[in-house]
mmCIF file of C-alpha atoms in Angstrom:
data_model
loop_
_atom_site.group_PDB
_atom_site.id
_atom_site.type_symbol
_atom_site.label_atom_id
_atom_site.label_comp_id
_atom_site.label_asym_id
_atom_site.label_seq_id
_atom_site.Cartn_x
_atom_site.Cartn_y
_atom_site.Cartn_z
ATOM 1 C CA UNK A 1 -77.517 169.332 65.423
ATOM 2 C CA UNK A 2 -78.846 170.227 68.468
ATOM 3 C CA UNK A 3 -81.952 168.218 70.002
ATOM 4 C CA UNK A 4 -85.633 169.607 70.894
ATOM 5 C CA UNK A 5 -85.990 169.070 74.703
ATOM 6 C CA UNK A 6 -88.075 165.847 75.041
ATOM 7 C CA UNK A 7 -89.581 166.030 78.971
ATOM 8 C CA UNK A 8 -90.651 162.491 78.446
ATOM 9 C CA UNK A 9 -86.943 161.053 78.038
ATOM 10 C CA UNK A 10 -85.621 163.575 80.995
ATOM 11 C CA UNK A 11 -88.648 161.670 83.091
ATOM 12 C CA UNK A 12 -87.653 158.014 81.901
ATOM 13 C CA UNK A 13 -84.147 158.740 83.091
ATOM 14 C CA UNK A 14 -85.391 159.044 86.415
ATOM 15 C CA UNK A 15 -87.709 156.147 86.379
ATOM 16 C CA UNK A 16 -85.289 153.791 85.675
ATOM 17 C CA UNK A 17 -82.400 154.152 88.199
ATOM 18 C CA UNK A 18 -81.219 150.380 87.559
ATOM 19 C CA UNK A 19 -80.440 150.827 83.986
ATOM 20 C CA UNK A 20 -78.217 154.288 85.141
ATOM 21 C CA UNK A 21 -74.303 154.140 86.428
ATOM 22 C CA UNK A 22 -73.227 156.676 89.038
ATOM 23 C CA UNK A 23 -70.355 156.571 91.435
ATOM 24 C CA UNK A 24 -72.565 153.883 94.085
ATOM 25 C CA UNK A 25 -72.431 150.936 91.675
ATOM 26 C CA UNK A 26 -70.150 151.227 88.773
ATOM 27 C CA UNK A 27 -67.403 149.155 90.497
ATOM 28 C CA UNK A 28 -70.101 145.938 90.299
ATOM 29 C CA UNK A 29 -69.891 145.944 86.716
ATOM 30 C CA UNK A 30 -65.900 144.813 86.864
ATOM 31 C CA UNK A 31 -67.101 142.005 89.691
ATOM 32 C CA UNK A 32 -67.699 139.578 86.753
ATOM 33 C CA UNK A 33 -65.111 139.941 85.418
ATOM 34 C CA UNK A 34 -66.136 140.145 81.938
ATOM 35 C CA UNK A 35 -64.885 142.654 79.218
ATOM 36 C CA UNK A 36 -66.399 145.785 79.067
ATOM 37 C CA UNK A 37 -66.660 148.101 76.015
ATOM 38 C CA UNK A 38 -67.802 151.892 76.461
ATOM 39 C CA UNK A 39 -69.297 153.975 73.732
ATOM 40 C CA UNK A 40 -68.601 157.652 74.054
ATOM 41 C CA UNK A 41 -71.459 159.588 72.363
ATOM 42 C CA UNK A 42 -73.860 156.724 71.786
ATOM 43 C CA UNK A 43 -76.612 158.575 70.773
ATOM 44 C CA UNK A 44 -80.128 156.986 70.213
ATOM 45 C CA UNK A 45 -78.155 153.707 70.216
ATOM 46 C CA UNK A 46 -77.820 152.031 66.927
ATOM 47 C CA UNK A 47 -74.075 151.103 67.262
ATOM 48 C CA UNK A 48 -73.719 150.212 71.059
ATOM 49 C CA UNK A 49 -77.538 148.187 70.596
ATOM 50 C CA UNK A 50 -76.043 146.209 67.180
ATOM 51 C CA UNK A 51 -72.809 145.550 69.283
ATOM 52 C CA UNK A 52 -74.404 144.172 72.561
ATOM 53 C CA UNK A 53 -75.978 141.609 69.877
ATOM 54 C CA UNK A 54 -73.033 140.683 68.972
ATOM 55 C CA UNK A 55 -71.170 140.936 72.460
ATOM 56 C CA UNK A 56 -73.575 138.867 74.289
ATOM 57 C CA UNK A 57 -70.199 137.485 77.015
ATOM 58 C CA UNK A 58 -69.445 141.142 77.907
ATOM 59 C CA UNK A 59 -70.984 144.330 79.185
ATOM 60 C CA UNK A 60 -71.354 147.609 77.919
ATOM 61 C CA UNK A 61 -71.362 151.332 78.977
ATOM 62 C CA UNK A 62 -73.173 153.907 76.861
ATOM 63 C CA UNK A 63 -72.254 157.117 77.084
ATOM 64 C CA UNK A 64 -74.663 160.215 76.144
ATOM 65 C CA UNK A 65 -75.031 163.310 78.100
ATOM 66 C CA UNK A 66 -77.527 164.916 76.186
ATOM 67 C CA UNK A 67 -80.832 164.266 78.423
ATOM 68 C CA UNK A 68 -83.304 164.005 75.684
ATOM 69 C CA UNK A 69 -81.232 161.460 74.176
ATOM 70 C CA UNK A 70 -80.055 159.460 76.797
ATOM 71 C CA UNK A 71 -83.878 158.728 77.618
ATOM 72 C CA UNK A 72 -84.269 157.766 74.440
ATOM 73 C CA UNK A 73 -81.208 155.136 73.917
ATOM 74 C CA UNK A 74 -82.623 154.209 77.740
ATOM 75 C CA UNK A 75 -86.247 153.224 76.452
ATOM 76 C CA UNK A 76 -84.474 151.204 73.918
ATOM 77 C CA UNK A 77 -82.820 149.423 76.522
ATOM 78 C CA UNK A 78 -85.263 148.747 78.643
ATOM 79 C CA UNK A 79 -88.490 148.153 76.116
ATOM 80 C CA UNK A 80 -85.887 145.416 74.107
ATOM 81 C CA UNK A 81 -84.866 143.690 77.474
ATOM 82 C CA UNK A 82 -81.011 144.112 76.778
ATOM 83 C CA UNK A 83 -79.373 142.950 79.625
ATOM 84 C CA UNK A 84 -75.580 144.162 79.166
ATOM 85 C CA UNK A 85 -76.361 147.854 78.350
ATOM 86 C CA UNK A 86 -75.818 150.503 81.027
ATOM 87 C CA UNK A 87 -76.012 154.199 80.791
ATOM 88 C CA UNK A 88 -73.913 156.714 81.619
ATOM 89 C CA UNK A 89 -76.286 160.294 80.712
ATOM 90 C CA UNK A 90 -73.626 163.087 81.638
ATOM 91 C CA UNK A 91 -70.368 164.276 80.557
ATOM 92 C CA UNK A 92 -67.214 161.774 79.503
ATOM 93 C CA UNK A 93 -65.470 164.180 82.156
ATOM 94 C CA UNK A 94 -67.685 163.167 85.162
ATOM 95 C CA UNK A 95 -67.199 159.426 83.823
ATOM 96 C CA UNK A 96 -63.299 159.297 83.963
ATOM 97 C CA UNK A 97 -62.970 159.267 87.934
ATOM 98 C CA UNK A 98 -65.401 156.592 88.483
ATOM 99 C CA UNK A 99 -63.106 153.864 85.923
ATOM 100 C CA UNK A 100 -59.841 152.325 87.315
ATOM 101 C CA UNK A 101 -56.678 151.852 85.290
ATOM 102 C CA UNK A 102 -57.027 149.515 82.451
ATOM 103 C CA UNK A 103 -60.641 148.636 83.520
ATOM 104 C CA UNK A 104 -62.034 149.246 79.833
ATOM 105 C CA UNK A 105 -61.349 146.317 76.926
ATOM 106 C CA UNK A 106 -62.168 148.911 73.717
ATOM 107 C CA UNK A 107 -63.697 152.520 73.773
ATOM 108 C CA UNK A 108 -65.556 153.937 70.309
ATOM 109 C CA UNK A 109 -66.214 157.348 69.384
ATOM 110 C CA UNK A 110 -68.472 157.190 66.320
ATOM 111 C CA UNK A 111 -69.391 160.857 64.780
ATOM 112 C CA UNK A 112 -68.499 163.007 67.579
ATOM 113 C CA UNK A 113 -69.213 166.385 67.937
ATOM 114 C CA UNK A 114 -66.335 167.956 66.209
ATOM 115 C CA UNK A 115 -66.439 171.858 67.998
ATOM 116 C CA UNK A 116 -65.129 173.334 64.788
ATOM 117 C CA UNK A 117 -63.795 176.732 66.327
ATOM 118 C CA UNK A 118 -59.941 176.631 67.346
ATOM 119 C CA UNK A 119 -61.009 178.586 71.122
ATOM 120 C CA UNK A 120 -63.253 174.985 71.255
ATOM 121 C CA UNK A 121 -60.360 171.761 70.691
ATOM 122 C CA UNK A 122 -60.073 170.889 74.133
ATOM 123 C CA UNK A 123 -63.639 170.006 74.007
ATOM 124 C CA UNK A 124 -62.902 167.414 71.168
ATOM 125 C CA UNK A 125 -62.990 163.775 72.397
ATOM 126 C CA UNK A 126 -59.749 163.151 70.246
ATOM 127 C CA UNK A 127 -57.771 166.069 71.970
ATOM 128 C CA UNK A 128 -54.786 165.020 73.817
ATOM 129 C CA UNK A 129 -56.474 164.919 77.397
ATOM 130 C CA UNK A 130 -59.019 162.814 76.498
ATOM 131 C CA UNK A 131 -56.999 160.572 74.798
ATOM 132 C CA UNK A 132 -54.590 160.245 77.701
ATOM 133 C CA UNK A 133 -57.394 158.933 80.483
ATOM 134 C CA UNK A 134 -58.349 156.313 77.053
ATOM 135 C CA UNK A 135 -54.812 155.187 77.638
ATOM 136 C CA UNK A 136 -55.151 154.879 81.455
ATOM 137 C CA UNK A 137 -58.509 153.461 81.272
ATOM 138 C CA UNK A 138 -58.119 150.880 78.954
ATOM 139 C CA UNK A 139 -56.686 147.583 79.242
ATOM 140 C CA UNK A 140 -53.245 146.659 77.676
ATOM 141 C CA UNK A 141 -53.644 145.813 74.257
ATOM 142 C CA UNK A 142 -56.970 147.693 74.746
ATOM 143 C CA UNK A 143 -58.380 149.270 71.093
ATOM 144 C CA UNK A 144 -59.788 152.683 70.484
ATOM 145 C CA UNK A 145 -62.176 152.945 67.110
ATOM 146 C CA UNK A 146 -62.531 156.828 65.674
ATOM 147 C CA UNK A 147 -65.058 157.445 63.072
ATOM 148 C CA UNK A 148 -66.260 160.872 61.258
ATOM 149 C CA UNK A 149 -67.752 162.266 58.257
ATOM 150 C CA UNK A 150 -65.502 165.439 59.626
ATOM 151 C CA UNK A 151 -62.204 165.613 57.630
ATOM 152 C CA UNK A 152 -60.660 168.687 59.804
ATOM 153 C CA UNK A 153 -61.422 166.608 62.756
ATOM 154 C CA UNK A 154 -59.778 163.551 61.613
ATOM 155 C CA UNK A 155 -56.863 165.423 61.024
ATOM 156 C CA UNK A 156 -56.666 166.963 64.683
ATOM 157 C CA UNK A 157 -57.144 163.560 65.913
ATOM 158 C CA UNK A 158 -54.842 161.681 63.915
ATOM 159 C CA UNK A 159 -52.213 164.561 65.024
ATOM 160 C CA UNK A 160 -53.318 164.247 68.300
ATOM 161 C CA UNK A 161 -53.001 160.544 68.346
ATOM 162 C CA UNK A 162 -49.622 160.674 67.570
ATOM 163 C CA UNK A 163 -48.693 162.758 70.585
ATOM 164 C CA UNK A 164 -50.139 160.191 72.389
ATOM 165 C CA UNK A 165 -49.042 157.124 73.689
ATOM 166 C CA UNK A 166 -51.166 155.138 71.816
ATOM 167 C CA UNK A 167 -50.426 152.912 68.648
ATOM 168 C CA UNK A 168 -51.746 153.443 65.149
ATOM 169 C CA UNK A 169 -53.208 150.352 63.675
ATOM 170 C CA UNK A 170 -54.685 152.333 60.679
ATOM 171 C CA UNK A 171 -56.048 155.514 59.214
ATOM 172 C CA UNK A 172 -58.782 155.502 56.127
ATOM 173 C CA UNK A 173 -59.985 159.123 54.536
ATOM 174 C CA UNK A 174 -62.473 156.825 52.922
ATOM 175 C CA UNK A 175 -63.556 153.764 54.788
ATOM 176 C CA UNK A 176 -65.106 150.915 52.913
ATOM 177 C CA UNK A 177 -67.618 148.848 55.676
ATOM 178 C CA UNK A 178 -66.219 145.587 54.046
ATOM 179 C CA UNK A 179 -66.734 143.220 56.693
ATOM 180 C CA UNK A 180 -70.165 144.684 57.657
ATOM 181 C CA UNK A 181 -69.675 146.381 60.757
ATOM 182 C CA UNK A 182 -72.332 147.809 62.824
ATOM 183 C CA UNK A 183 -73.076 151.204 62.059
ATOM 184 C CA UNK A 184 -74.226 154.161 63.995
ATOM 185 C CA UNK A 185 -76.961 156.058 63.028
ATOM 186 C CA UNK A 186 -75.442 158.850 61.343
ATOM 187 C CA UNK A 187 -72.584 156.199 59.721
ATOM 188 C CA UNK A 188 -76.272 154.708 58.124
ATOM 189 C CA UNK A 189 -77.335 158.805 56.592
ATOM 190 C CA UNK A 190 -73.623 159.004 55.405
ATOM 191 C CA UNK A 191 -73.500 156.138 53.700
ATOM 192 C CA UNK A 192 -77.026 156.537 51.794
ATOM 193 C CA UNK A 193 -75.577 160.421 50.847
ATOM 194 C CA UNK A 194 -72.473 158.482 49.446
ATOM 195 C CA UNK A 195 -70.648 160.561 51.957
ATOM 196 C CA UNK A 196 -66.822 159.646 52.804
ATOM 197 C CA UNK A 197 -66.345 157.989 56.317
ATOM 198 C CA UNK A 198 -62.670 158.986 58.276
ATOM 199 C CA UNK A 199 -61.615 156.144 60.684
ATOM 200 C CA UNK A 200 -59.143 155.559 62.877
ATOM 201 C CA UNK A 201 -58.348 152.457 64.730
ATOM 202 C CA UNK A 202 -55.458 152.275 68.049
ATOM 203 C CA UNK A 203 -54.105 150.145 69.940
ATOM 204 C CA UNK A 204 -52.968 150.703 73.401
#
């Protein structure tokens, strides 16, 4: 679903520089040390904000390209005081030069955009070039989480995943949130609709 244009959000972006990454001071995240987890497509936030919670020891990169929700998930941020967030508000693409080789402790995709039409799969964030810089960017032993309500996609990726060099932990066509993991916001609508959840979970 595509988002109304919120000139607000595009103006927050700009106001707060320190919260954004860009190729002048990504490489003082890794100073630390500490593990970092990125979140491709974070949306407004619910999963990467209930995971930072929970992640208090490591840092975290968001990842949403859409401006109007980038500012957004950035107000969040900011008007919570979470420390370990940081925002990355363009395209996965522009992201990939600025991370060295296994740099990146576990990467989720939660709900993509699944780019239904065939003349559209390399934009897929499962498609075999993405999932190749994953593999470079994450550390050994590194994990990769997949989740959609999107059955054709979780096909392609699963297909896609073994072409890969990764390693299947497990598939679900219908996963059961047993342990109470955090949920995205759309994982949260899903669930309410009684709506069956795809997931995927890899191991580098």
């Amino acid at each position: 679903m595509r988002s109304r244009y919120k000139k607000w959000a595009v103006d927050y972006l700009a106001e707060h520089q320190e919260k954004i990454l860009d190729k002048d001071n990504i490489d003082a995240l890794f100073l630390s040390k500490r593990d970092v987890l990125l979140e491709i497509g974070a949306g407004k936030g619910d999963f990467i904000i209930g995971l930072s919670k929970l992640n208090n020891d490591k840092i975290l990169i968001a990842n949403e390209r859409v401006n109007s929700i980038s500012g957004v998930l950035l107000k969040r941020i900011v008007t919570s005081d979470i420390q370990n967030i940081f925002l990355f508000p363009h395209d996965i693409e522009m992201l990939f030069p600025l991370l060295k080789d296994s740099s990146i402790a576990e990467i989720y995709l939660n709900f993509s955009d699944p780019w239904p039409k065939k003349r559209h799969e390399k934009r897929r964030l499962t498609h075999l070039n993405k999932l190749k810089e994953y593999y470079r960017i994450l550390k050994d032993d590194g994990r990769l989480v997949f989740k959609t309500d999107n059955e054709k996609l979780f096909i392609f990726s699963l297909k896609e995943l073994m072409n890969s060099s990764f390693g299947l932990i497990n598939s679900s066509t219908n996963y059961i949130n047993k342990n109470e993991e955090i949920m995205s916001e759309y994982e949260k609508k899903f669930r309410r609709n009684n709506k069956a959840i795809f997931r995927i979970e890899a191991r580098k």
